[in-house]
CSV table of C-alpha atoms in Angstrom, one decimal:
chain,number,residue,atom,x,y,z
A,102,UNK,CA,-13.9,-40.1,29.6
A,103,UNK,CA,-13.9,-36.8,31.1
A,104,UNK,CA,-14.8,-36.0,34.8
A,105,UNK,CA,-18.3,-36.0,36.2
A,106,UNK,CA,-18.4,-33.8,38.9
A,107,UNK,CA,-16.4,-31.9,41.3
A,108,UNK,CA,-15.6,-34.9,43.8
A,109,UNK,CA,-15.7,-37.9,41.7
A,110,UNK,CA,-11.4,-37.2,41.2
A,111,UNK,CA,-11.2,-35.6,44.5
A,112,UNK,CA,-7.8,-37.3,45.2
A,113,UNK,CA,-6.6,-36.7,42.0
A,114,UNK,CA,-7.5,-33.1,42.2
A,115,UNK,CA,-5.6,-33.1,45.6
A,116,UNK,CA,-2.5,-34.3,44.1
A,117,UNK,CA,-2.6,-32.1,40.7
A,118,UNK,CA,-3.2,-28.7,43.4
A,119,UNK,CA,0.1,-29.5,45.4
A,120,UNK,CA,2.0,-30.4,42.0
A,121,UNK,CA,1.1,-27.3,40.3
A,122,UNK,CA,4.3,-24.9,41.2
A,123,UNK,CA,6.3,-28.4,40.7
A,124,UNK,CA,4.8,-28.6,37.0
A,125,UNK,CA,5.4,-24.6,36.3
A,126,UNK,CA,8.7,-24.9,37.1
A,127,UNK,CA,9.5,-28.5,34.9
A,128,UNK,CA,7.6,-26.3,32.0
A,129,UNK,CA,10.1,-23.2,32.4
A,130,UNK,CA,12.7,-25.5,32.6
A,131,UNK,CA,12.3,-27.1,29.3
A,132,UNK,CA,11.0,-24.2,27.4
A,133,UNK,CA,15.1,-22.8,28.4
A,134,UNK,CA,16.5,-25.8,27.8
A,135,UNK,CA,14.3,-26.6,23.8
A,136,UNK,CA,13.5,-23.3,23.1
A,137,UNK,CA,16.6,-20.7,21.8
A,138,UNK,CA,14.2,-17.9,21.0
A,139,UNK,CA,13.0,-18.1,24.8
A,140,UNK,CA,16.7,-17.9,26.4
A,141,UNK,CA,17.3,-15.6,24.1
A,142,UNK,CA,14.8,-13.3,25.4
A,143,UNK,CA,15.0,-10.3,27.8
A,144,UNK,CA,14.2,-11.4,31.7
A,145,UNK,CA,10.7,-9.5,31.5
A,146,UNK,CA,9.6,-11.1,28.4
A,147,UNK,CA,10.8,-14.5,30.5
A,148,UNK,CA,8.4,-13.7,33.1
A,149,UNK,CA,5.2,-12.8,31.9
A,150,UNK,CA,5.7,-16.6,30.1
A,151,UNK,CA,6.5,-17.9,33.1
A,152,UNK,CA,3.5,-15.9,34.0
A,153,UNK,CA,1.4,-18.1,31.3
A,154,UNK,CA,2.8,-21.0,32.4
A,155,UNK,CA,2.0,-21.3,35.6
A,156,UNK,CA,-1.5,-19.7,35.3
A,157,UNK,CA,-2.2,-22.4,32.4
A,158,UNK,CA,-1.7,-25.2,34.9
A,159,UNK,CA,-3.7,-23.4,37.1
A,160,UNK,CA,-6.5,-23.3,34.4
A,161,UNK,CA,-6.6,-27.0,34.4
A,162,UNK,CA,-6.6,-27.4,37.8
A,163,UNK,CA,-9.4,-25.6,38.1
A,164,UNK,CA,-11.5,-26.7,35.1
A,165,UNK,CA,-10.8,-30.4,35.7
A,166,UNK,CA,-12.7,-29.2,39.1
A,167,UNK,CA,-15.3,-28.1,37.4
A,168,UNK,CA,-15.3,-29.8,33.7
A,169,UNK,CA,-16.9,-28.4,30.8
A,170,UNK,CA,-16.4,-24.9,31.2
A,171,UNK,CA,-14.1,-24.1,28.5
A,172,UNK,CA,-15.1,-20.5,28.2
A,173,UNK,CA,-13.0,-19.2,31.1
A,174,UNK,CA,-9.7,-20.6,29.9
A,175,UNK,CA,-8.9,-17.6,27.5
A,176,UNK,CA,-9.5,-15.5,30.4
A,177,UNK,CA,-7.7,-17.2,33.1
A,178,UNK,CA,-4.6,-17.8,31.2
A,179,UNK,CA,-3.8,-15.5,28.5
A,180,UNK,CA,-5.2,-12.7,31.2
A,181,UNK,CA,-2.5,-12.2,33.0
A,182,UNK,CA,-0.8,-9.9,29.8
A,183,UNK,CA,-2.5,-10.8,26.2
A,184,UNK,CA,-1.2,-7.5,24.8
A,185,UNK,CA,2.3,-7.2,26.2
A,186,UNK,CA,2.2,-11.7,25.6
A,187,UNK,CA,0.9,-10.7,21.9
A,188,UNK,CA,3.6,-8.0,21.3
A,189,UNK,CA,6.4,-9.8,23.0
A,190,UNK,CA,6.2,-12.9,21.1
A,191,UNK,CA,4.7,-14.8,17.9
A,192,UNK,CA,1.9,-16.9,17.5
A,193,UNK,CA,4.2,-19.8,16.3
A,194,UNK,CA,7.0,-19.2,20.0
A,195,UNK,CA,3.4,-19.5,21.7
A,196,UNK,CA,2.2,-22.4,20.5
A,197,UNK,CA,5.7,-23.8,21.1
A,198,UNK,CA,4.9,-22.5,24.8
A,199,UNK,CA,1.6,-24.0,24.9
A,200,UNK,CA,2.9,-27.5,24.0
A,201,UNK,CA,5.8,-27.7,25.6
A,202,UNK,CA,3.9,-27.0,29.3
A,203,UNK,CA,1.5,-29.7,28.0
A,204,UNK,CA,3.9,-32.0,27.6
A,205,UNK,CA,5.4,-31.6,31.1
A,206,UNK,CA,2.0,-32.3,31.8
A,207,UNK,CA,1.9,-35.3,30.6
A,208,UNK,CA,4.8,-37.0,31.4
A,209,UNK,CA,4.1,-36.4,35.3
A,210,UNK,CA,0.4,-38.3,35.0
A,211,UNK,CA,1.7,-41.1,36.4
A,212,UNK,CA,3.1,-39.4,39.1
A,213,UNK,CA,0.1,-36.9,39.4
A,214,UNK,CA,-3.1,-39.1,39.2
A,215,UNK,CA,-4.6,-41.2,42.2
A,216,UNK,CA,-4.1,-44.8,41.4
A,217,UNK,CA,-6.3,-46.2,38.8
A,218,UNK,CA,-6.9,-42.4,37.6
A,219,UNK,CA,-4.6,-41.9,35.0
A,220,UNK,CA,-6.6,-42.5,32.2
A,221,UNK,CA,-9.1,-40.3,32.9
A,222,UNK,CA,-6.3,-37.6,33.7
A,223,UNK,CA,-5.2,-38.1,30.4
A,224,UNK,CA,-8.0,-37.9,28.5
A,225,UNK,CA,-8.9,-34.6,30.5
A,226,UNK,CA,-5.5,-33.0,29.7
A,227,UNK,CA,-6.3,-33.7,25.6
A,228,UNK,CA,-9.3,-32.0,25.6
A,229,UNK,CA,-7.8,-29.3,27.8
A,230,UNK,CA,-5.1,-28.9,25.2
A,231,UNK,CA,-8.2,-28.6,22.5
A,232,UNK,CA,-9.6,-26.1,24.5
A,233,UNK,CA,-6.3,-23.8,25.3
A,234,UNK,CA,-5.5,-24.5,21.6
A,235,UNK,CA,-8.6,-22.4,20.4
A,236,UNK,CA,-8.0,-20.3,23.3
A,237,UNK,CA,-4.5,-19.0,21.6
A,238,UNK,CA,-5.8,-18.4,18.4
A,239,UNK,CA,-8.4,-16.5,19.9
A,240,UNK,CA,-6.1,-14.1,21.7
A,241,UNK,CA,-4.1,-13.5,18.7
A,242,UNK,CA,-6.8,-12.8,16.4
A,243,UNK,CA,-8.4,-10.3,18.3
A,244,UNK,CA,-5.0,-8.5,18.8
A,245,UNK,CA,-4.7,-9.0,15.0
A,246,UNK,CA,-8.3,-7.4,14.7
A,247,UNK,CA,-7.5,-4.5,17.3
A,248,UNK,CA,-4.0,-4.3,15.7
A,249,UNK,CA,-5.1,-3.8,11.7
A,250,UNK,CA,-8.0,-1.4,13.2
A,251,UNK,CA,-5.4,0.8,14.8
A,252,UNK,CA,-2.9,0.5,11.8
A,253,UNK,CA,-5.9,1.8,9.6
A,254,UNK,CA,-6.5,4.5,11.2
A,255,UNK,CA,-2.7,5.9,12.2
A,256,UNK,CA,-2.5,5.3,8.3
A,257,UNK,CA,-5.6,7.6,7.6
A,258,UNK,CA,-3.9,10.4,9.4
A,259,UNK,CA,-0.6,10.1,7.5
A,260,UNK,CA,-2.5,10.0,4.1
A,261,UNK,CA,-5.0,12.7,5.3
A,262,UNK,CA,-1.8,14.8,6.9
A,263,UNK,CA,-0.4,13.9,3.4
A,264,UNK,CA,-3.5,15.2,1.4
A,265,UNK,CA,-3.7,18.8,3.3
A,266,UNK,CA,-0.2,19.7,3.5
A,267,UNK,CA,0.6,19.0,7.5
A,268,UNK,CA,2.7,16.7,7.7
A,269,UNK,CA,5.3,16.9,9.6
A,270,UNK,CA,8.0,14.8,12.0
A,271,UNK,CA,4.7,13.2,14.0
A,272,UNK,CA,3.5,12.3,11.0
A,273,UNK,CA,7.0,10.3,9.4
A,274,UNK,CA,7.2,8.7,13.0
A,275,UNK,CA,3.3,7.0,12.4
A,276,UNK,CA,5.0,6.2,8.7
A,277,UNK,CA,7.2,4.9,10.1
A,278,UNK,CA,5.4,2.6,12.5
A,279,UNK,CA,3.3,1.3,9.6
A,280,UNK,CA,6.3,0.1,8.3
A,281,UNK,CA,7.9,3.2,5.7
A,282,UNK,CA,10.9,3.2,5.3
A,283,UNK,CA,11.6,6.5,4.0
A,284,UNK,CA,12.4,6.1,-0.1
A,285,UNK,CA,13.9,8.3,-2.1
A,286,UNK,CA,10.9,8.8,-4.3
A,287,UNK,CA,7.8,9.5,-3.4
A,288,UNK,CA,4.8,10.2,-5.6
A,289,UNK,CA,1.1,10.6,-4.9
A,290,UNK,CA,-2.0,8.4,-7.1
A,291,UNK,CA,-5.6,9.8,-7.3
A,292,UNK,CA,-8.6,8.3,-8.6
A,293,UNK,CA,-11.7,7.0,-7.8
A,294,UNK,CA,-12.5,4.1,-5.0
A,295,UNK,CA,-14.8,1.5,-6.1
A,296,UNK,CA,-17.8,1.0,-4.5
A,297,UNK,CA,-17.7,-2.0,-2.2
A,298,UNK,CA,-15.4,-2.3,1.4
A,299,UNK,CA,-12.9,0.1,1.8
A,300,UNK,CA,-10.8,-2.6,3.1
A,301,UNK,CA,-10.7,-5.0,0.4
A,302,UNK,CA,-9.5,-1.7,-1.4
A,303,UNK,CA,-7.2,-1.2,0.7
A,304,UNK,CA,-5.8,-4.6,0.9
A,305,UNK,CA,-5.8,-5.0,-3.2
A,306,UNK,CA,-3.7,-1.8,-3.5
A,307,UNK,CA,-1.2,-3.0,-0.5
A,308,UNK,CA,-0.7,-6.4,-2.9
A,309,UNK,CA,-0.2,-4.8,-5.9
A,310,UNK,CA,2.4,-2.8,-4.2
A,311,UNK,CA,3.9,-5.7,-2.7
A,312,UNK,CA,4.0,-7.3,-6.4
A,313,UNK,CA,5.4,-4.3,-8.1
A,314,UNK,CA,8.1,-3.8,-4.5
A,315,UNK,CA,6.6,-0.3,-3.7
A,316,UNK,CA,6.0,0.4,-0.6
A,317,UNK,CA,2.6,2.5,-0.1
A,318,UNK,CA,0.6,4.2,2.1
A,319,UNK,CA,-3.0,4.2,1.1
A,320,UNK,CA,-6.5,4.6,2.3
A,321,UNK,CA,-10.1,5.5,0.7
A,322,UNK,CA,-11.6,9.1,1.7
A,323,UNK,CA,-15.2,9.9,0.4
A,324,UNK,CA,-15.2,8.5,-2.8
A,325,UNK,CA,-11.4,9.1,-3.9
A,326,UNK,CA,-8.9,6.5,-3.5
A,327,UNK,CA,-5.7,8.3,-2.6
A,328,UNK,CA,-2.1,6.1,-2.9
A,329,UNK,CA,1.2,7.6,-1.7
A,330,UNK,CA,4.1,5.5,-3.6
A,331,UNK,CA,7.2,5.3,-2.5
A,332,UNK,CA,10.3,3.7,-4.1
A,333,UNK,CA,9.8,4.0,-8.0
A,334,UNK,CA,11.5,7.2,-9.4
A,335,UNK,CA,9.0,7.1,-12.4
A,336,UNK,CA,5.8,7.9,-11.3
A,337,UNK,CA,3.6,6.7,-14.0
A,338,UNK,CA,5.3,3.1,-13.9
A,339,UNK,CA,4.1,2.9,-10.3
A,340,UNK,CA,0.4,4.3,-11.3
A,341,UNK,CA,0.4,1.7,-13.7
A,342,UNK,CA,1.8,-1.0,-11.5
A,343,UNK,CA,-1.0,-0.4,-9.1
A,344,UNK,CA,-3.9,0.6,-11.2
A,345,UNK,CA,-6.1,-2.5,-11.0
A,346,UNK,CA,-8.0,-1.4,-7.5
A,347,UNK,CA,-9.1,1.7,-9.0
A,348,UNK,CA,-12.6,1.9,-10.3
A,349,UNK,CA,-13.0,3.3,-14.0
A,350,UNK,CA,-12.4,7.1,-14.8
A,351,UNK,CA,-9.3,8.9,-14.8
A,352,UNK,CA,-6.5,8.0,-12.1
A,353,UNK,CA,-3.4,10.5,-11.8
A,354,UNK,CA,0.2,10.7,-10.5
A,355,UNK,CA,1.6,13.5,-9.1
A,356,UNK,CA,5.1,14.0,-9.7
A,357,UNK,CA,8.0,12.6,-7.8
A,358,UNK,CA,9.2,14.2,-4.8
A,359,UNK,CA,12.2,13.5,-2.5
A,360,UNK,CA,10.0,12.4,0.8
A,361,UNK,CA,6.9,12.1,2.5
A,362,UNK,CA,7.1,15.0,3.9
A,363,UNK,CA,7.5,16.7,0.4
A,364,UNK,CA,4.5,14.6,-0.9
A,365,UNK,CA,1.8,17.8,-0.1
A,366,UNK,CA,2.7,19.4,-3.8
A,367,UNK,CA,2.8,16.0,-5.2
A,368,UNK,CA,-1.0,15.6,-3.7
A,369,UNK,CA,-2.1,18.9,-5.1
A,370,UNK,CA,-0.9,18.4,-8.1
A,371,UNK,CA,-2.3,15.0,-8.7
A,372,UNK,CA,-5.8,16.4,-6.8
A,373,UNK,CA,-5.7,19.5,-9.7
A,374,UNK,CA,-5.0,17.1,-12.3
A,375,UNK,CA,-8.2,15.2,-11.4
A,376,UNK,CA,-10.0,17.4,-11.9
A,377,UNK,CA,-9.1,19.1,-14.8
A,378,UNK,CA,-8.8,15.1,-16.2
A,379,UNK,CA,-12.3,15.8,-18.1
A,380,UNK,CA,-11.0,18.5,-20.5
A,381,UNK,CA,-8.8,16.3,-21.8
A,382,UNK,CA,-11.1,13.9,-23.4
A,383,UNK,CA,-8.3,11.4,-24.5
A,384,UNK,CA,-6.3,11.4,-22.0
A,385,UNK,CA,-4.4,8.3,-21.1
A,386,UNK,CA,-5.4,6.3,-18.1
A,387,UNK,CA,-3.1,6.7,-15.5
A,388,UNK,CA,-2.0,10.2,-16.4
A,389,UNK,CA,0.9,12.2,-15.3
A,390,UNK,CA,-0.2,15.3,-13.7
A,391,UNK,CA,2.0,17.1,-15.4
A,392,UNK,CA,0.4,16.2,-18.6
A,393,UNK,CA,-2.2,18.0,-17.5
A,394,UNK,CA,-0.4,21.4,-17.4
A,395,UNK,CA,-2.5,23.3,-19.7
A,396,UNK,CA,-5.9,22.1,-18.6
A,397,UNK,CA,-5.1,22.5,-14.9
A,398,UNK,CA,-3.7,26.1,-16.0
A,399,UNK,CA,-6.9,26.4,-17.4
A,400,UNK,CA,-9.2,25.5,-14.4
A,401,UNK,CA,-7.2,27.8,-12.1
A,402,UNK,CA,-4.5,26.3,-10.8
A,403,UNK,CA,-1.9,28.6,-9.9
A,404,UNK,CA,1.0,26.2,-9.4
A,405,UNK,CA,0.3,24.8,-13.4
A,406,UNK,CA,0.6,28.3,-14.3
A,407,UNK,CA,3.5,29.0,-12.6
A,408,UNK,CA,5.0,25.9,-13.6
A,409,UNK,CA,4.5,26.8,-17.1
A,410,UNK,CA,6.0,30.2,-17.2
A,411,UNK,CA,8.9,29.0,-15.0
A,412,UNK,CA,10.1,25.6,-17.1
A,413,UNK,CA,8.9,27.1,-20.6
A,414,UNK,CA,8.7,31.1,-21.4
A,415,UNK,CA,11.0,31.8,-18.9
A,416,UNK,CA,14.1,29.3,-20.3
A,417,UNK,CA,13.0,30.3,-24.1
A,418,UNK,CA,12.7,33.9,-23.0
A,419,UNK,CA,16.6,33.6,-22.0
A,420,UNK,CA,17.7,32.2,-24.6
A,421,UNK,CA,16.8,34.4,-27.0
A,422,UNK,CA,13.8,36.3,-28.9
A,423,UNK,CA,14.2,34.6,-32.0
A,424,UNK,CA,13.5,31.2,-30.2
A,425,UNK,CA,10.2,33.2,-28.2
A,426,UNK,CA,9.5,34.8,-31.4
A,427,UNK,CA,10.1,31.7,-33.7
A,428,UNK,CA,7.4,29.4,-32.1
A,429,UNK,CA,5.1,32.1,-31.5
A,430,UNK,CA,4.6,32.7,-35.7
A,431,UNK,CA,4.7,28.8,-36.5
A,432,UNK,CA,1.7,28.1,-33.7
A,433,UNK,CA,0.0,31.1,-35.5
A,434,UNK,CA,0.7,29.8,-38.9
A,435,UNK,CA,-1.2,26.4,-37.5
A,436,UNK,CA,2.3,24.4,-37.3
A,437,UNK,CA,3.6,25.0,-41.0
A,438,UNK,CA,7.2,25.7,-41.6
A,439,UNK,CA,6.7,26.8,-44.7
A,440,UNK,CA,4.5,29.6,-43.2
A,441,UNK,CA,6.4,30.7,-40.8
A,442,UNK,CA,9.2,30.8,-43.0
A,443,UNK,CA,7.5,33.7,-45.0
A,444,UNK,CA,6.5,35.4,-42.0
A,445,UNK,CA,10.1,35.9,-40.4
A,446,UNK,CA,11.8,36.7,-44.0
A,447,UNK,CA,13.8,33.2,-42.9
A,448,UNK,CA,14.6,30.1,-44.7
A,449,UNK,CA,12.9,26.7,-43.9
A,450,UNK,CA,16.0,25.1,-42.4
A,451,UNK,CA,16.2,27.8,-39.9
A,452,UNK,CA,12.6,27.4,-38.5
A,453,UNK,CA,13.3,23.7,-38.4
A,454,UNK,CA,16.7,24.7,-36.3
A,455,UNK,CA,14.6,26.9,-33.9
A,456,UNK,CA,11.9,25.0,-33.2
A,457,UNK,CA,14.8,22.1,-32.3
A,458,UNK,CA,16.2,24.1,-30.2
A,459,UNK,CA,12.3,25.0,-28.4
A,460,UNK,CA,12.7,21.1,-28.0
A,461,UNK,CA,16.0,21.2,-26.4
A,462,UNK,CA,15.1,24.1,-24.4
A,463,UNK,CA,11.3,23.0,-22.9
A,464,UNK,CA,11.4,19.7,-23.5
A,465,UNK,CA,8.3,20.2,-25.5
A,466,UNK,CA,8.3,19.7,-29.4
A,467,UNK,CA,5.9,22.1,-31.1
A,468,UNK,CA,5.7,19.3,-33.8
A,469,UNK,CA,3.4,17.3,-31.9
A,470,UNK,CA,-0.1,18.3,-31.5
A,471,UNK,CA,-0.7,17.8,-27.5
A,472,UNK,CA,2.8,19.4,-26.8
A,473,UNK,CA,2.0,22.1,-29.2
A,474,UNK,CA,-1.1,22.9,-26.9
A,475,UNK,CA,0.9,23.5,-24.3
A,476,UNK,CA,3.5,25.6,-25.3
A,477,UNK,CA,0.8,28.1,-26.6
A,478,UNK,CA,-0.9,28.1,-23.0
A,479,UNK,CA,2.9,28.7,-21.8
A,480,UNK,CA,3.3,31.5,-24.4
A,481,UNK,CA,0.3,33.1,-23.5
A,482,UNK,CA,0.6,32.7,-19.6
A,483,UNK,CA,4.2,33.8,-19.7
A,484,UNK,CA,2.7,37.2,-21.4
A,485,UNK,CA,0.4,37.9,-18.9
A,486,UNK,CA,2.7,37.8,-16.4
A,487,UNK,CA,4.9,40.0,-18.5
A,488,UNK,CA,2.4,42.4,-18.3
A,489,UNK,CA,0.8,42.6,-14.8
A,490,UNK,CA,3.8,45.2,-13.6
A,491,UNK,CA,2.1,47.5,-16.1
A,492,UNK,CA,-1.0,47.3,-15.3
């Protein structure tokens, strides 16, 4: 049984006080002598365990002075440094801590305990060991609690730095202590969060990644669920890989970029694409924002436009009218060869040339309907532009 009351142990109590520094030392001894991970550790590290040590003996001393006050031992023994103890070392290397001080403890019961006392010593340093037990995973999962809070929101500036086009070497560093590595490719995801915790978002997305070996930095602002990918050079295999978390409606990918720090266009072109998603009525789910060209050109988006003149009028334009000229008439003629034929005094084989050569060129065929689309919004943005110095 456990003690009674501050006097009923009073020699016992005596004896355990002058052992105390005795008992801290045995414990430090050990842990150097079974433990490689403590030896291996720097002398500061050493010493706030030491630190423990001695004020978990302490603890007992006091509490088998006044029993049943289990609430104080978190206090009185991980108090001395929880955060630096937390950082400094793992939950696993402190339990090893915790039992190994223990154990000194018990072997020197004989020793410590009045005559005739040694049971109840005993049986007081088991449910001390409960108690310091619950203690420890206390301490740790507040400074896991405290820790995710913090890692959330350092990762909600990144992705908001991200998201507006700041960021910048601060910004890598916080990346980086969220665990970033720095990938070669780097892409942006947009769609919408479900409704529900954030966190549970948050966490799916970070598993999916882990599944698919991205790495990610992710969080949910208003109701958009914004991912930045890292590590997969094709950006809609990693919207794909990581699409389950999203709620329904249209999720896009920006295009690949080189880093984080070039993820802003990325971002703005995966933000444009969302929103110019609804034009495109079939549109796959995810989309590449760049399959989105026209519409985005459409809604206003000055960097589709340009993107369109520079990869398609542009490179047809220097390569020759015919090629400009060519596609032009067959869009006109509603895609028939035939058509278009008559209307540039050519044979057939020869529009099927050109327009093999638009492919070659662009990268879009004008066979296909959706990339046919898009070359006219090209064709007729590429004129404009043409023409503004004359206006």
């Amino acid at each position: 049984m456990t003690p009674r009351s501050d006097h009923t142990h009073a020699a016992t109590l005596k004896r355990l006080e002058k052992a105390s520094g005795e008992l801290a030392a045995a414990a430090i001894a050990r842990m150097d002598e079974q433990l490689p991970w403590y030896r291996a550790m720097p002398p500061e590290h050493r010493s706030w365990i030491g630190l423990v040590a001695q004020a978990g003996i302490a603890a007992f001393t006091e509490w088998f002075r006044h029993p049943g006050t289990p609430q104080a031992i978190s206090t009185d023994v991980f108090g001395t440094a929880p955060r630096e103890l937390t950082r400094a070392i793992t939950l696993r290397q402190t339990v090893e801590m915790v039992r190994t001080t223990i154990e000194v403890m018990e072997t020197a019961i004989d020793d410590v305990a009045a005559p005739g006392e040694e049971r109840v010593l005993r049986e007081a340093l088991l449910v001390y060991a409960r108690e310091i037990a619950f203690a420890t995973a206390q301490v740790y999962a507040q400074a896991a609690e405290a820790r995710g809070a913090w890692d959330a929101r350092l990762e909600s500036l990144v992705v908001n730095a991200v998201l507006s086009g700041e960021a910048d070497e601060g910004a890598l560093s916080r990346a980086a202590a969220l665990g970033w590595s720095s990938p070669d490719h780097v892409c942006v995801i947009l769609g919408t969060a479900p409704d529900g915790d954030s966190e549970l978002t948050v966490e799916a997305i970070r598993r999916a990644a882990r599944h698919a070996k991205l790495q990610v930095l992710t969080g949910v602002l208003g109701d958009r669920l914004i991912v930045v990918a890292g590590g997969s050079p094709d950006p809609l295999k990693a919207a794909k890989s990581l699409i389950g978390p999203f709620a329904r409606g249209p999720v896009v990918a920006g295009p690949v970029v080189g880093d984080l720090l070039a993820a802003n266009s990325s971002a703005q072109a995966a933000v444009a694409g969302l929103k110019a998603c609804g034009a495109w009525q079939d549109a796959p789910r995810p989309v590449l924002a760049d399959d989105l060209l026209p519409e985005r050109a459409i809604a206003g988006d000055p960097a589709a436009r340009e993107q369109l003149v520079e990869e398609i009028y542009r490179p047809l334009e220097e390569a020759g009218s015919a090629l400009l000229e060519t596609l032009s008439v067959y869009l006109e003629q509603a895609s028939s060869l035939e058509g278009a034929a008559r209307m540039l005094f050519v044979h057939p084989n020869t529009v099927r040339y050109r327009l093999r050569r638009v492919t070659d060129v662009t990268g879009w065929s004008p066979s296909d309907v959706r990339s046919a689309f898009t070359l006219r919004i090209a064709l007729i943005l590429g004129r404009l532009t043409e023409a503004e110095p004359r206006s």
